Amino acid sequence: MENQIIAHLDMDSFYASVEIRDDPSLTGQPVVVGSDPQEGKGRGVISTCSYEARRYGLHSGMPISQAWQLCPHAVYIRPSGKYSIVSARIMEILQYYTQHLEQVSIDEAYLDFSDCGSYDQAEERAFFIKKVLQEHEGLSCSIGIAPARSYAKIASDLQKPNGLTIIRPDNLKKIISSLTVDKIPGIGKKSYALLQSRKLSTFKDLAEADIQLLQEIFGAWAVRVQDIASGNDISGLKDQGPRQSIGRETTFAEDTTDPDLISTTLDDLARSLHAELLRVHARTRTVGIRIRYTGFVTYTRSVSLSHADDNLASIMKAAHSLIEECWEGKPVRLIGIRLSGLVYHDPKQCTLDQFFS
Ligand code: TTP
Ligand code: MG
């Protein structure tokens, strides 16, 4: 693990940035992606907002009615299914520039840069990836590079947006010792307030704390938290192994009975999953759908294909007929598609197959 170099990449204000990219007239404006504000009477929350909107105090998870009070002149946009398609494309691009990638959410991934051999080379690669994503996808991201995953994640957050932050092993302890403990992934506002009340505000405080006190607060996580705070964490990427299934789902901003909206959302989900299938060089044996109505009543249905398939039209056709079978026109809150029984094939083999077919 001595020469391990880990990068963490997180897209900047992801949903909002995709909306601004697709409508450049929004550039520089406060843009909020979330539920309908209904002039301050709307329910629901902000999914995310542009950095311009954050200057007004807006943030993910804030009630949309409060956002309206703080910033009524912002541009309010309902979330759509397109973000997962953009996400799949970004992950596909990242795959080219790293041997090992671990996607952890729609807009973030850990990348193993150990093969760069030095932090200078790793910095150069990160710089190049940022350039490629900007040029090809029109989106900015922040990247952190460090000797372990926890520090890479901390680093990517230090200079958002559009940041590139390197924490080298020789200055790791110095950099982290003065950071506040809310920078540790997983420590939210409530835990931070509790830790502050116990005079454990900085990494240095946690590193020097009595382990028994930390066990009272963090339980089984105490040792890991203290390791991170002390600069001793060495964790790298998790070995995910081949996945047996992949799924995507969309929650509608408002429950809907619109068959066109349901149909186009289903197509977006299928396209995103199809891109993912191609990226991981797999075929699917089963297509399943999930449909949730008002009140969280959820149904799933699935169908086995006649053979393992990676054809977009086959996936769409199966998903549409499953929806037709089980949707009776009631208001829909969420729909999703899951492909399971994945069969992997060697990409070289795939090229030969295509060549001879
Ligand atoms: P984040 O990476 O947490 O946020 P972000 O990319 O919008 O902004 P940042 O520059 O701080 O990274 O989440 C990625 C996307 O996930 C975000 O664009 C929208 C979605 N999301 C929600 O829908 N609800 C939430 O509460 C959060 C935190 C994110
Ligand atoms: Mg992000």
CSV table of N, CA, C and O in Angstrom, one decimal, residues 75 118 122 240:
chain,number,residue,atom,x,y,z
A,75,VAL,N,-33.9,30.2,-11.2
A,75,VAL,CA,-34.6,29.4,-12.2
A,75,VAL,C,-34.9,28.1,-11.6
A,75,VAL,O,-33.9,27.4,-11.2
A,118,SER,N,3.9,8.4,-9.5
A,118,SER,CA,4.3,9.6,-8.8
A,118,SER,C,3.1,10.5,-8.7
A,118,SER,O,2.1,10.4,-9.5
A,122,ALA,N,0.2,11.7,-11.4
A,122,ALA,CA,-1.2,11.6,-11.0
A,122,ALA,C,-1.9,12.9,-11.2
A,122,ALA,O,-3.0,13.0,-11.7
A,240,GLN,N,-15.2,-4.7,-6.3
A,240,GLN,CA,-16.6,-4.8,-6.4
A,240,GLN,C,-17.0,-6.2,-7.1
A,240,GLN,O,-18.1,-6.6,-6.9
